[in-house]
Tab-separated table of C-alpha atoms and ligand atoms in Angstrom:
chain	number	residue	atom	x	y	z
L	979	UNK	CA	-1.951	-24.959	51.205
L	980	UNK	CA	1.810	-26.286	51.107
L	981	UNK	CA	4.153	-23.494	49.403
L	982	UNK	CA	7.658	-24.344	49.663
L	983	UNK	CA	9.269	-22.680	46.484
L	984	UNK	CA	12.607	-22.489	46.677
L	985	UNK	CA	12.561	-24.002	50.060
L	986	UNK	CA	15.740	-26.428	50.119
L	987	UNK	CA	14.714	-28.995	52.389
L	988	UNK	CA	17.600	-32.309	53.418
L	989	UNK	CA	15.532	-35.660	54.128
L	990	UNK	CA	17.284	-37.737	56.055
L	991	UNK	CA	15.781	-41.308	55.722
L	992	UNK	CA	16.949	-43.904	58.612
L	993	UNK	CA	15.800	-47.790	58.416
L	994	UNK	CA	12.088	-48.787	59.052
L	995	UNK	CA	9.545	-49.736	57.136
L	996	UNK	CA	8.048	-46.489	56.734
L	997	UNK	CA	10.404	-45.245	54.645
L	998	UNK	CA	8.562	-46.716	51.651
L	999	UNK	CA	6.455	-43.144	52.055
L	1000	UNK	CA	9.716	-41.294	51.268
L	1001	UNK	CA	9.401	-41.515	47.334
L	1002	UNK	CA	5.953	-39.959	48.338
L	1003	UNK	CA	6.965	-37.594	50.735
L	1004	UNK	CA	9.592	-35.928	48.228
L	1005	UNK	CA	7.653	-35.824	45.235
L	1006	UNK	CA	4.972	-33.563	47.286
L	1007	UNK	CA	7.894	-31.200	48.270
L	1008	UNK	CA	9.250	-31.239	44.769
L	1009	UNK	CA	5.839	-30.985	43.354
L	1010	UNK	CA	5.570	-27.524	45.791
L	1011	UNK	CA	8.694	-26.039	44.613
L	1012	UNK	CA	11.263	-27.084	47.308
L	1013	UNK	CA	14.846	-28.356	46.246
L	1014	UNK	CA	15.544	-31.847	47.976
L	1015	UNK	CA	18.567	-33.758	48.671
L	1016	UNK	CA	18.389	-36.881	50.605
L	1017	UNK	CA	20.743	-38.854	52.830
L	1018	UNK	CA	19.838	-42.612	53.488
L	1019	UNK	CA	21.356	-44.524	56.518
L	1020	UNK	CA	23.012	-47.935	55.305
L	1021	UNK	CA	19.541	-49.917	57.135
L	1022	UNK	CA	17.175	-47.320	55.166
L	1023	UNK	CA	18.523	-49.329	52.125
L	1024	UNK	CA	17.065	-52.319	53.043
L	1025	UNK	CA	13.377	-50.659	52.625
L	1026	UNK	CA	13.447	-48.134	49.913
L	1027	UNK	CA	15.875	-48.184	46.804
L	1028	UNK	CA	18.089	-45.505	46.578
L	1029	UNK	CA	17.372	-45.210	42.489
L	1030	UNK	CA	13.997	-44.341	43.379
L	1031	UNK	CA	14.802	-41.739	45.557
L	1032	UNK	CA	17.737	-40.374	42.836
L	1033	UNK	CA	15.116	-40.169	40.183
L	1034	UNK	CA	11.909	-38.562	42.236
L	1035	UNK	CA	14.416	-35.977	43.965
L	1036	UNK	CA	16.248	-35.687	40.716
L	1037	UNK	CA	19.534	-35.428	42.437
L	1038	UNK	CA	22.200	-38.121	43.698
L	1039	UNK	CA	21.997	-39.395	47.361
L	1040	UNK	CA	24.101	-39.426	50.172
L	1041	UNK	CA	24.791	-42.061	52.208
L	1042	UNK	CA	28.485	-41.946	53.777
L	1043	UNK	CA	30.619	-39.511	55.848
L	1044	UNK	CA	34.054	-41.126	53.988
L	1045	UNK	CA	32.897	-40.803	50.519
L	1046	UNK	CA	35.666	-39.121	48.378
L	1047	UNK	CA	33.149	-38.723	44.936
L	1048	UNK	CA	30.276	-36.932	46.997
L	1049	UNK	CA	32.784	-34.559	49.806
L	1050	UNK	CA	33.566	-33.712	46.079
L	1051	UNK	CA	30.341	-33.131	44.620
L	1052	UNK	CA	28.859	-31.449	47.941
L	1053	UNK	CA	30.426	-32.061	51.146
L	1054	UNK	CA	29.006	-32.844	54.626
L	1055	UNK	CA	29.625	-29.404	55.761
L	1056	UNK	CA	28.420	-27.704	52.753
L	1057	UNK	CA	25.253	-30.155	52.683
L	1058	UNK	CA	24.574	-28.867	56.754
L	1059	UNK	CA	24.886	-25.417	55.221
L	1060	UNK	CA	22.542	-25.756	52.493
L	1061	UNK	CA	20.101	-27.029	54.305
L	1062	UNK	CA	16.865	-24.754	55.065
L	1063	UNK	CA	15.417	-27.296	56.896
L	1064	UNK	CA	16.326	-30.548	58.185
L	1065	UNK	CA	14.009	-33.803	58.039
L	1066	UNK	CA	14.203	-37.026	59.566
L	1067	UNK	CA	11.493	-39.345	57.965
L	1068	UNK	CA	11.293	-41.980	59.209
L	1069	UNK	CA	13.304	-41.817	62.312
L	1070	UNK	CA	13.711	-44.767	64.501
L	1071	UNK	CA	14.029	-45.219	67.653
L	1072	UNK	CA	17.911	-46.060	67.239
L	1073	UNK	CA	18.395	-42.358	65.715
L	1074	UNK	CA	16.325	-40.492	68.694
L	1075	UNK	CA	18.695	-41.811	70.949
L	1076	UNK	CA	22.162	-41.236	68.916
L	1077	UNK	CA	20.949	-37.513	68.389
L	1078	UNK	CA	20.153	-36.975	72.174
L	1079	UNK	CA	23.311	-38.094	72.692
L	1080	UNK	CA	25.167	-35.610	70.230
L	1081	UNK	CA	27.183	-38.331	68.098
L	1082	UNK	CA	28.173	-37.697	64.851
L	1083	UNK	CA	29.815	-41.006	63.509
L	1084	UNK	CA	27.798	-40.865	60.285
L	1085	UNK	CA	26.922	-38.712	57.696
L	1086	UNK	CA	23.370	-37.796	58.754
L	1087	UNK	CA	24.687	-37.335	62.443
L	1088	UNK	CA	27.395	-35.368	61.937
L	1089	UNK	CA	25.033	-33.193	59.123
L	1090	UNK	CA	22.934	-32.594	61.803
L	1091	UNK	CA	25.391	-31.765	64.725
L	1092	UNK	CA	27.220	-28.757	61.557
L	1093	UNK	CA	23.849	-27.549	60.870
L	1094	UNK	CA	21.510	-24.367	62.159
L	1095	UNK	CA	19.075	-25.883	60.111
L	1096	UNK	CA	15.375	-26.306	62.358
L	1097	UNK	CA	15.450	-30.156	62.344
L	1098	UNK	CA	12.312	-31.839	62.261
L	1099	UNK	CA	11.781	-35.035	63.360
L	1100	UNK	CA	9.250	-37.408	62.042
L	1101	UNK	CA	9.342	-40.726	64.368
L	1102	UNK	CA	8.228	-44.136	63.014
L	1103	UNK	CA	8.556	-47.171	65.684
L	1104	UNK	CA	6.689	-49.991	67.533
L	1105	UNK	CA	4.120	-48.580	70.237
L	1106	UNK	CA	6.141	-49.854	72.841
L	1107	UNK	CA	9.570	-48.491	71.351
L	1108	UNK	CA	7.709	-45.094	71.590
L	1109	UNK	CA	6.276	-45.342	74.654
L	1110	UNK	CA	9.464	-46.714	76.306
L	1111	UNK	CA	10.547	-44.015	79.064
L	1112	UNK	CA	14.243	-44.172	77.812
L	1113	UNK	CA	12.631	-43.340	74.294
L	1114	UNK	CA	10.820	-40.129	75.691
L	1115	UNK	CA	13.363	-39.294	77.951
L	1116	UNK	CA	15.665	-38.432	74.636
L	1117	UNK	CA	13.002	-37.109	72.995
L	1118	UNK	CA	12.381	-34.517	75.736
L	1119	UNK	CA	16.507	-33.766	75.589
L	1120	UNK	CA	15.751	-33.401	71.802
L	1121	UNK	CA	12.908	-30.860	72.542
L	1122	UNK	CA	14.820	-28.952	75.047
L	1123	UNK	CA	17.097	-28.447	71.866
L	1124	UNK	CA	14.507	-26.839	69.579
L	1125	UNK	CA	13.773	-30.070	67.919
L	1126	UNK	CA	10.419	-29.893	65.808
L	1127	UNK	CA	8.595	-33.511	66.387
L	1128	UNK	CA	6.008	-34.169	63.764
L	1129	UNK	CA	3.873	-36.913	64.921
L	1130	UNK	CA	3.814	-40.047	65.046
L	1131	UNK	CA	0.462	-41.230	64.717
L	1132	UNK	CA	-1.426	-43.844	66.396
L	1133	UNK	CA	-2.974	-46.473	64.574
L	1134	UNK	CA	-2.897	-49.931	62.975
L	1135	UNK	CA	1.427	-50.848	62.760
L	1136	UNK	CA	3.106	-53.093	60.131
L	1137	UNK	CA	4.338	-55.307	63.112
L	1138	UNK	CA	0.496	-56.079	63.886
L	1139	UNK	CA	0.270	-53.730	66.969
L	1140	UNK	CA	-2.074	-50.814	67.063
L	1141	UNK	CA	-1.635	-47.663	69.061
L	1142	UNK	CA	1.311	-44.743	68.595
L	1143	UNK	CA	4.450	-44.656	67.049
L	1144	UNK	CA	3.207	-45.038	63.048
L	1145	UNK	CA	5.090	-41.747	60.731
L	1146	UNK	CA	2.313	-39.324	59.757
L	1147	UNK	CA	1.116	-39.243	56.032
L	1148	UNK	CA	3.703	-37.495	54.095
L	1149	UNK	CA	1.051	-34.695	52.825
L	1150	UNK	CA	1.189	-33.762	56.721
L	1151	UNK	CA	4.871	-34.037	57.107
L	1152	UNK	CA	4.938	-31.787	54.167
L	1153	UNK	CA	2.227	-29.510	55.377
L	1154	UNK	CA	4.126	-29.342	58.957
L	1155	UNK	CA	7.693	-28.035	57.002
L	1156	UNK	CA	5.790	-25.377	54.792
L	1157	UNK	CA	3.820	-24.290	57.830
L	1158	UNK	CA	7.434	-23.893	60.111
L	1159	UNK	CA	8.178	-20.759	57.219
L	1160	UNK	CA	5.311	-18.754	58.560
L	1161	UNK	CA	4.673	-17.203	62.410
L	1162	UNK	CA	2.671	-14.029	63.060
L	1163	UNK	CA	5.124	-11.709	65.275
L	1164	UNK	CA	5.189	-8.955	62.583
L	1165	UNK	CA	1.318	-9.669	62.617
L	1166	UNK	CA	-0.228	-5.707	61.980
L	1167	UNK	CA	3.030	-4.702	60.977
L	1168	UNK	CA	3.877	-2.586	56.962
L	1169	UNK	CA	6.840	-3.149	55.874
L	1170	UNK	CA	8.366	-1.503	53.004
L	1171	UNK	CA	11.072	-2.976	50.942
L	1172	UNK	CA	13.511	-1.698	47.813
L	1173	UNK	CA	15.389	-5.013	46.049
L	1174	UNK	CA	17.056	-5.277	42.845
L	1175	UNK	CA	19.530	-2.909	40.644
L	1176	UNK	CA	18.363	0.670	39.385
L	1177	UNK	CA	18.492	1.265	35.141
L	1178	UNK	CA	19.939	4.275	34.958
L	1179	UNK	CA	18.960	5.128	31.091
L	1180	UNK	CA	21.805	7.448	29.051
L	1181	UNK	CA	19.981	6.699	25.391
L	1182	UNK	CA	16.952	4.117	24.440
L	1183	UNK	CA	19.493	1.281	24.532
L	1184	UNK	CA	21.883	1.657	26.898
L	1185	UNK	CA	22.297	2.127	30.550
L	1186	UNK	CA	24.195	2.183	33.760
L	1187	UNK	CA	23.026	-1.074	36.621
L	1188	UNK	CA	25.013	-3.198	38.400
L	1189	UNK	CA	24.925	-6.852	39.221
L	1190	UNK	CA	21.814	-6.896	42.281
L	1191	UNK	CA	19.680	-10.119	41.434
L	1192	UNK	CA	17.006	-8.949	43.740
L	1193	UNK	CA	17.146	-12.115	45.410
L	1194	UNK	CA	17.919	-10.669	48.553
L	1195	UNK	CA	15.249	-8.326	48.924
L	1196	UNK	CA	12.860	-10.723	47.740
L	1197	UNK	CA	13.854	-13.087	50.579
L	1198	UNK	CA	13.066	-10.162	52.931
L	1199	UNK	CA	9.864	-9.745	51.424
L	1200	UNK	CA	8.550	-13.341	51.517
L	1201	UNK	CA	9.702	-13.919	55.120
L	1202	UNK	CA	8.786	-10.854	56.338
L	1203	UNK	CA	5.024	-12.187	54.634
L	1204	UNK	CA	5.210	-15.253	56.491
L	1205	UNK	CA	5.736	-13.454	59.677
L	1206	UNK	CA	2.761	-11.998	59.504
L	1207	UNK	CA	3.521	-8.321	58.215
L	1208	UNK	CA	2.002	-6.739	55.065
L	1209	UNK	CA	5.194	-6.438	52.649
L	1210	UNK	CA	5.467	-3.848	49.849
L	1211	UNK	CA	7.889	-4.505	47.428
L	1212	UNK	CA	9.647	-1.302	45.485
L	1213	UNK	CA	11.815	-3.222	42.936
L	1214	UNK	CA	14.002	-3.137	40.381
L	1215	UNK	CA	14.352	-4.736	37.092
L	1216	UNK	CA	14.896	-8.438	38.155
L	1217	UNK	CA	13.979	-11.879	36.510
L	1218	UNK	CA	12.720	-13.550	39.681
L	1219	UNK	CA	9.326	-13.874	40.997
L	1220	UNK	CA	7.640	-11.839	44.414
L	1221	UNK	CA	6.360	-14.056	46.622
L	1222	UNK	CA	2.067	-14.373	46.153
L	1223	UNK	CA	0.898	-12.220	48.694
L	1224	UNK	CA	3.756	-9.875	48.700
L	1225	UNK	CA	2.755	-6.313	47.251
L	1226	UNK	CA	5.480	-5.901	44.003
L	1227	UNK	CA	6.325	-2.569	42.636
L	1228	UNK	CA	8.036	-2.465	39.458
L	1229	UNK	CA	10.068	1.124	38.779
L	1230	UNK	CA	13.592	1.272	36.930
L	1231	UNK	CA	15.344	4.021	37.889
L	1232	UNK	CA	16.048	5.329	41.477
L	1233	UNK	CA	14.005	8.587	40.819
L	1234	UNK	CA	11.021	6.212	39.888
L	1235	UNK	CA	12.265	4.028	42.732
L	1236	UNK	CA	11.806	7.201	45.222
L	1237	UNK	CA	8.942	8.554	43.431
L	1238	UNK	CA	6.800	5.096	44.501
L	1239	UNK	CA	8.415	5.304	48.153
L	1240	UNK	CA	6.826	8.693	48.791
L	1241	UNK	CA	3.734	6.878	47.622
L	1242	UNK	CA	3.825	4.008	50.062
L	1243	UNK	CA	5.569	5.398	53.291
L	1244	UNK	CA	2.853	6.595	55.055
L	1245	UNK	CA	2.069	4.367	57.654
L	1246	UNK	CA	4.730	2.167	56.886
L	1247	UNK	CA	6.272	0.797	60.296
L	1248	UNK	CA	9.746	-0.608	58.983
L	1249	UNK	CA	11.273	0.510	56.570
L	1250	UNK	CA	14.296	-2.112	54.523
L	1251	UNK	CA	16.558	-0.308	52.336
L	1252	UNK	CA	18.345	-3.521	50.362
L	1253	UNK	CA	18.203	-2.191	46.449
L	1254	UNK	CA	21.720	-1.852	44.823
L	1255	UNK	CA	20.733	2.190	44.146
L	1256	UNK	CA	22.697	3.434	41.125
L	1257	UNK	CA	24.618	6.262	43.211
L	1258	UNK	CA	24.680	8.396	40.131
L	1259	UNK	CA	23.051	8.685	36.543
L	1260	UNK	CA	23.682	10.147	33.241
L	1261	UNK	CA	22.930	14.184	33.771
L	1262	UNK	CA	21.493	14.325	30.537
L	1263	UNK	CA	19.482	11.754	28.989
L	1264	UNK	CA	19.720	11.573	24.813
L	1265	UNK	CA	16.711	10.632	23.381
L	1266	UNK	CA	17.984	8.960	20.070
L	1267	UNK	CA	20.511	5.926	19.679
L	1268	UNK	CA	24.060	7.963	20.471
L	1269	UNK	CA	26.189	7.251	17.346
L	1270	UNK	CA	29.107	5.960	16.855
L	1271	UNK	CA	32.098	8.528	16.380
L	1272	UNK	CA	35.343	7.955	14.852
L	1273	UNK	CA	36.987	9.695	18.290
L	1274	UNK	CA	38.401	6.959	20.975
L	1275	UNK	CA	36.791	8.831	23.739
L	1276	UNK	CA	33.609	10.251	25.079
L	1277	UNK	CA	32.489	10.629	28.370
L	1278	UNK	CA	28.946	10.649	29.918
L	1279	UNK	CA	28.373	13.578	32.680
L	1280	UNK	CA	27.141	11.944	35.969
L	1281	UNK	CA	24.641	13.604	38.432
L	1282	UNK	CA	23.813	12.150	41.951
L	1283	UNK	CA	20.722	10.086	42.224
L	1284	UNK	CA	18.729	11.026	45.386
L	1285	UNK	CA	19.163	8.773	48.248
L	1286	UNK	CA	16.069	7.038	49.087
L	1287	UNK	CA	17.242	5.506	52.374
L	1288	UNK	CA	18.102	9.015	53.868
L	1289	UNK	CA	14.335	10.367	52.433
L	1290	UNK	CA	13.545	6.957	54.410
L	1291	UNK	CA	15.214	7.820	57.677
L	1292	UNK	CA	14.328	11.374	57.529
L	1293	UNK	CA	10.489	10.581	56.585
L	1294	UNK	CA	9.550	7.944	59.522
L	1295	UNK	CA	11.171	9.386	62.381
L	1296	UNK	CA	9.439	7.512	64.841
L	1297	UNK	CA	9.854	4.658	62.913
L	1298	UNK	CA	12.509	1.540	62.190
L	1299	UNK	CA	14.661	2.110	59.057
L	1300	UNK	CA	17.023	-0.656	58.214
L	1301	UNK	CA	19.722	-0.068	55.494
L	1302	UNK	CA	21.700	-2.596	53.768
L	1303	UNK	CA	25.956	-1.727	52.737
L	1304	UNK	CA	27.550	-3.289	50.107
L	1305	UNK	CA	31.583	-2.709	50.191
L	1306	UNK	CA	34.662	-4.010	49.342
L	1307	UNK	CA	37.455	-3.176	51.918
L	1308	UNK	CA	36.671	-2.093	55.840
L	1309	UNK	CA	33.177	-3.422	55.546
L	1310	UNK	CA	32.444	-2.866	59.262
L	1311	UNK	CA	34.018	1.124	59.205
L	1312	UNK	CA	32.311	1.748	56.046
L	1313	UNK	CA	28.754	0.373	57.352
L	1314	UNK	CA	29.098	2.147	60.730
L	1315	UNK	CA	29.794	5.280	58.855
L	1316	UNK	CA	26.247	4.613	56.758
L	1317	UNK	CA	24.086	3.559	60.123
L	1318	UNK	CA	25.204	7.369	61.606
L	1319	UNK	CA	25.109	9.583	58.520
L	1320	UNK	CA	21.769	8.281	57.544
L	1321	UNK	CA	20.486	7.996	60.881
L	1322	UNK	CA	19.226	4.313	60.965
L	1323	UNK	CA	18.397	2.008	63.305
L	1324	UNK	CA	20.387	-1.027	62.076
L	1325	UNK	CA	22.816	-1.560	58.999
L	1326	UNK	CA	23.262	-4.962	57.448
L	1327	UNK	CA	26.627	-5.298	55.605
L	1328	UNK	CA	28.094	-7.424	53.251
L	1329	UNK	CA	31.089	-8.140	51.480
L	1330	UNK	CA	30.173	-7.923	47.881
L	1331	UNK	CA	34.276	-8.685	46.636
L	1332	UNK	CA	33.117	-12.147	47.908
L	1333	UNK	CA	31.206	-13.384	44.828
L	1334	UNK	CA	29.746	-16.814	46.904
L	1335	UNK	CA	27.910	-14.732	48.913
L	1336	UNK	CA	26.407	-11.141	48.253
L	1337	UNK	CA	25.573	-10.046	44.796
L	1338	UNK	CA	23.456	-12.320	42.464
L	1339	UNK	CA	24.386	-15.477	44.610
L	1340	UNK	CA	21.610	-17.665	46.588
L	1341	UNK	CA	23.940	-17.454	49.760
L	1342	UNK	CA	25.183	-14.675	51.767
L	1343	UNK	CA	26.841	-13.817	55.046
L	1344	UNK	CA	26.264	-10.391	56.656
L	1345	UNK	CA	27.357	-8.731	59.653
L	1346	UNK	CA	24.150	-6.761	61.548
L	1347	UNK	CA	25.258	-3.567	63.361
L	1348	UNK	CA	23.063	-0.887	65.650
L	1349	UNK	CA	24.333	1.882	67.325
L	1350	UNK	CA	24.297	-0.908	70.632
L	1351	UNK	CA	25.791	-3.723	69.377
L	1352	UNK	CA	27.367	-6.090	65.805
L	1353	UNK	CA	26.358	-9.658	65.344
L	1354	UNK	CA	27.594	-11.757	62.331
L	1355	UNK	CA	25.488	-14.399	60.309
L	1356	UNK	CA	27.812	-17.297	59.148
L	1357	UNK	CA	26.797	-17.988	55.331
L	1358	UNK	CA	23.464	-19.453	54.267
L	1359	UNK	CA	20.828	-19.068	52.087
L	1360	UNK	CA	19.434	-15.613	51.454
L	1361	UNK	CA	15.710	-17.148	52.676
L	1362	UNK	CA	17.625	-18.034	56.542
L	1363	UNK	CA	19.458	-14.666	56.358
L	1364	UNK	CA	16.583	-13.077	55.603
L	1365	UNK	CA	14.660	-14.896	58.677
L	1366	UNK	CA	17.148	-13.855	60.818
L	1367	UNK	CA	17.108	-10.706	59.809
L	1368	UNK	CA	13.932	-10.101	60.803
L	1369	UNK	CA	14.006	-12.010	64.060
L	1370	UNK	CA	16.296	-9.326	64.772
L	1371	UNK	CA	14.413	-6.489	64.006
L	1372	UNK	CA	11.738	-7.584	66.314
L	1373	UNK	CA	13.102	-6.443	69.804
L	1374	UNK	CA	13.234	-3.012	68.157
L	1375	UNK	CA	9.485	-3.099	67.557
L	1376	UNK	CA	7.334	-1.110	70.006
D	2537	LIG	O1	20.144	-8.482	45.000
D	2537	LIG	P1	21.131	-9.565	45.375
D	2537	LIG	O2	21.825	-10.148	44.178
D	2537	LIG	O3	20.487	-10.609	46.252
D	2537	LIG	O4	22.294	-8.912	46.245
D	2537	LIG	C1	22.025	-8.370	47.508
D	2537	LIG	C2	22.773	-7.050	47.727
D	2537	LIG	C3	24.254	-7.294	47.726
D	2537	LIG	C4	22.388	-6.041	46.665
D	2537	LIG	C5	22.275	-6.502	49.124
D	2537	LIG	O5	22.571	-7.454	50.104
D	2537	LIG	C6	22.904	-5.165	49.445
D	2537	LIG	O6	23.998	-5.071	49.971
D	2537	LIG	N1	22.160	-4.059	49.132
D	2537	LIG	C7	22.668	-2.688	49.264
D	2537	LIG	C8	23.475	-2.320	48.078
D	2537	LIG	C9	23.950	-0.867	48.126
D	2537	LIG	O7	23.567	-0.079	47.323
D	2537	LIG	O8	24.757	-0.587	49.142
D	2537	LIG	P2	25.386	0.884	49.392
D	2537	LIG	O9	26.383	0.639	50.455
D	2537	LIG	O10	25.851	1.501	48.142
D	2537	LIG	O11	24.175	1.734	49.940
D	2537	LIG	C10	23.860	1.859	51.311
D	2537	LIG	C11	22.362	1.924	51.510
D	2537	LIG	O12	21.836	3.112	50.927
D	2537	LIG	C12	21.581	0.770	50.914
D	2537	LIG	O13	20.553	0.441	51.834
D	2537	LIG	C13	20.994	1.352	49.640
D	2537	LIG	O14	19.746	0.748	49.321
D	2537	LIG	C14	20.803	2.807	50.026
D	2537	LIG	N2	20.917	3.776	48.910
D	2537	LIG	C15	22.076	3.947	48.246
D	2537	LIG	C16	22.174	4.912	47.262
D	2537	LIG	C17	21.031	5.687	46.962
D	2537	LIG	N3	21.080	6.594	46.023
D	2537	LIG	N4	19.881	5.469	47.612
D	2537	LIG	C18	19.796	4.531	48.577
D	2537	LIG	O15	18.734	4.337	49.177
């Protein structure tokens, strides 16, 4: 099964004569639920049209490193940031060899060489081109970089030879990047997750919530799936979906939010605190519509709702609890503060005045801090956050 949703993968398309798979290749992602932008190299031109690829990947293309209109519309750098995953389909042999050599005179170069994207890297050349020790002697310097190769194939060629060096079928190019979101290291693992706002009701129509999308629990949740780790879910009111597979919990308030966790936590190996918690909520609740008065004030009494990170920390002793900080001003201090008073084992913080990154954006950049030592992750997409979020929990598994 390919599942991509969401998944925002850059195809970079260079010039041979495979490339005429490319309208193919992106309508499978697109059909899967990935987001695709393309770049074409000025040869690519010459064997697919670029209005093809504009309409199947329904946005504009790429193509050049000095082009005011698109730096504009997205630039290079913001493309290499966007990226989930980088593709090269077809790449020649021409490409190989600039990318072992680190240039970065054009656009899908110098894309590449900004990115922290996993590049994949699906080769299309002449059996002989392939073969050719100069050819695998870059390849190898591209696989000592953490380059993913996806084929080729061997087979019947356009130029009349037969043996390797053909691009694989697009459905296994495609199957390839959806399989490169899953591993199994938190294979055996529970992992229990809060996302989203709390409602915190004061009459039957109005409340107290803040601005948490949910997306970034929701990331957690799916990758921490795809590692391998059964995921429950505690969540807040949110409009987006849980990832199939991923155990969802629907509550409102954090009372119901902690009155599910005590449900779920036993046996529960990590523990991710990431829902925006209303701190406090009305004392009282009214049960009828509160009327309109012809006074300019009234005021709502506020009681503290119970922390259900601390219940977390203080239930699972033995265990890993992770809690999440949202501030304003002395980010670091104030998360620091968090990861001691609540006893945790790692706090991720963010800076939520930052409104690119943080709440209800797709982006974010946090810094992760134990007791031992602070690591920051530059802005990306919640889903790569969320990856390597997890692929830093795992040294503190058992
Ligand atoms: O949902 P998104 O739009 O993707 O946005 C993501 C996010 C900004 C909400 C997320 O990255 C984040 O920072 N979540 C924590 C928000 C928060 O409530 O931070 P805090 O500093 O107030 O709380 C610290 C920790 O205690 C958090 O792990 C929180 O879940 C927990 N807490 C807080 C209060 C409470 N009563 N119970 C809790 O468990």
């Amino acid at each position: 099964m390919i599942r991509l949703s969401n998944k925002k993968i850059l195809l970079c398309i260079t010039g041979g004569i495979a490339a005429y798979k490319t309208p193919e290749l992106t309508r499978i992602f697109k059909k899967n639920g990935a987001d695709v932008r393309i770049i074409m190299t000025e040869s690519s031109k010459e064997f697919v049209a670029p209005l093809s690829l504009q309409a199947v990947s329904g946005n504009q293309i790429h193509y050049s490193l000095i082009d005011e209109e698109a730096e504009l519309g997205m630039g290079h750098i913001e493309l290499a940031k966007w990226a989930d995953v980088i593709l090269i389909a077809p790449c020649t042999a021409e490409s190989i060899s600039r990318l072992s050599q680190g240039r970065a005179n054009d656009l899908m170069s110098a894309v590449i060489l900004a990115s922290d994207a996993d590049l994949f890297i699906a080769p299309a050349m002449n059996v002989k081109m392939w073969g050719d020790k100069v050819t695998q002697k870059n390849v190898k310097t591209l696989k000592i970089k953490n380059v993913n190769f996806i084929g080729p194939d061997s087979g019947d060629q356009a130029c009349g030879d037969v043996g390797e060096g053909r691009m694989s079928e697009p459905q296994d190019i495609a199957f390839a990047i959806a399989k490169s979101f899953s591993s199994s290291y938190l294979n055996g693992m529970r992992i229990l997750i809060t996302a989203g706002p709390t409602k915190e009701a004061i009459d039957p129509v109005r409340y107290l919530t803040n601005n948490s999308s949910g997306k970034m629990g929701y990331a957690l949740a799916e990758s921490a799936f795809l590692a391998g780790a059964q995921v429950d879910l505690v969540s807040g009111p949110v409009s987006i979906n849980a990832y199939e597979g991923v155990n969802l919990h629907k509550i409102n308030s954090a009372d119901e939010m902690l009155e599910k966790i005590k449900t779920l936590i036993n046996g529960i190996d990590i523990f991710i605190g990431c829902a925006a918690v209303a701190d406090f909520k009305p004392t009282n609740y009214i049960d009828s519509k509160i009327k309109k008065t012809d006074e300019n004030n009234m005021s709502i009494n506020l009681t503290k709702n119970p922390d259900i990170l601390k219940y977390a920390s203080e239930n699972m002793k033995d265990k890993i609890v992770i809690g999440f900080s949202a501030e304003t001003d002395n980010i670091i201090e104030n998360a620091r503060l968090k990861l001691s008073k609540k006893d945790l084992d790692m706090i991720i913080c963010n800076d939520v005045s930052d409104s690119s990154i943080g709440f209800d954006s797709d982006n974010n950049e946090v810094h992760i801090i134990t007791k031992d030592y602070e690591k920051k992750l530059h802005k990306k997409s919640k889903i790569r956050i969320a990856k390597e979020i997890l692929k830093n929990i795992e040294p503190l598994i058992n």
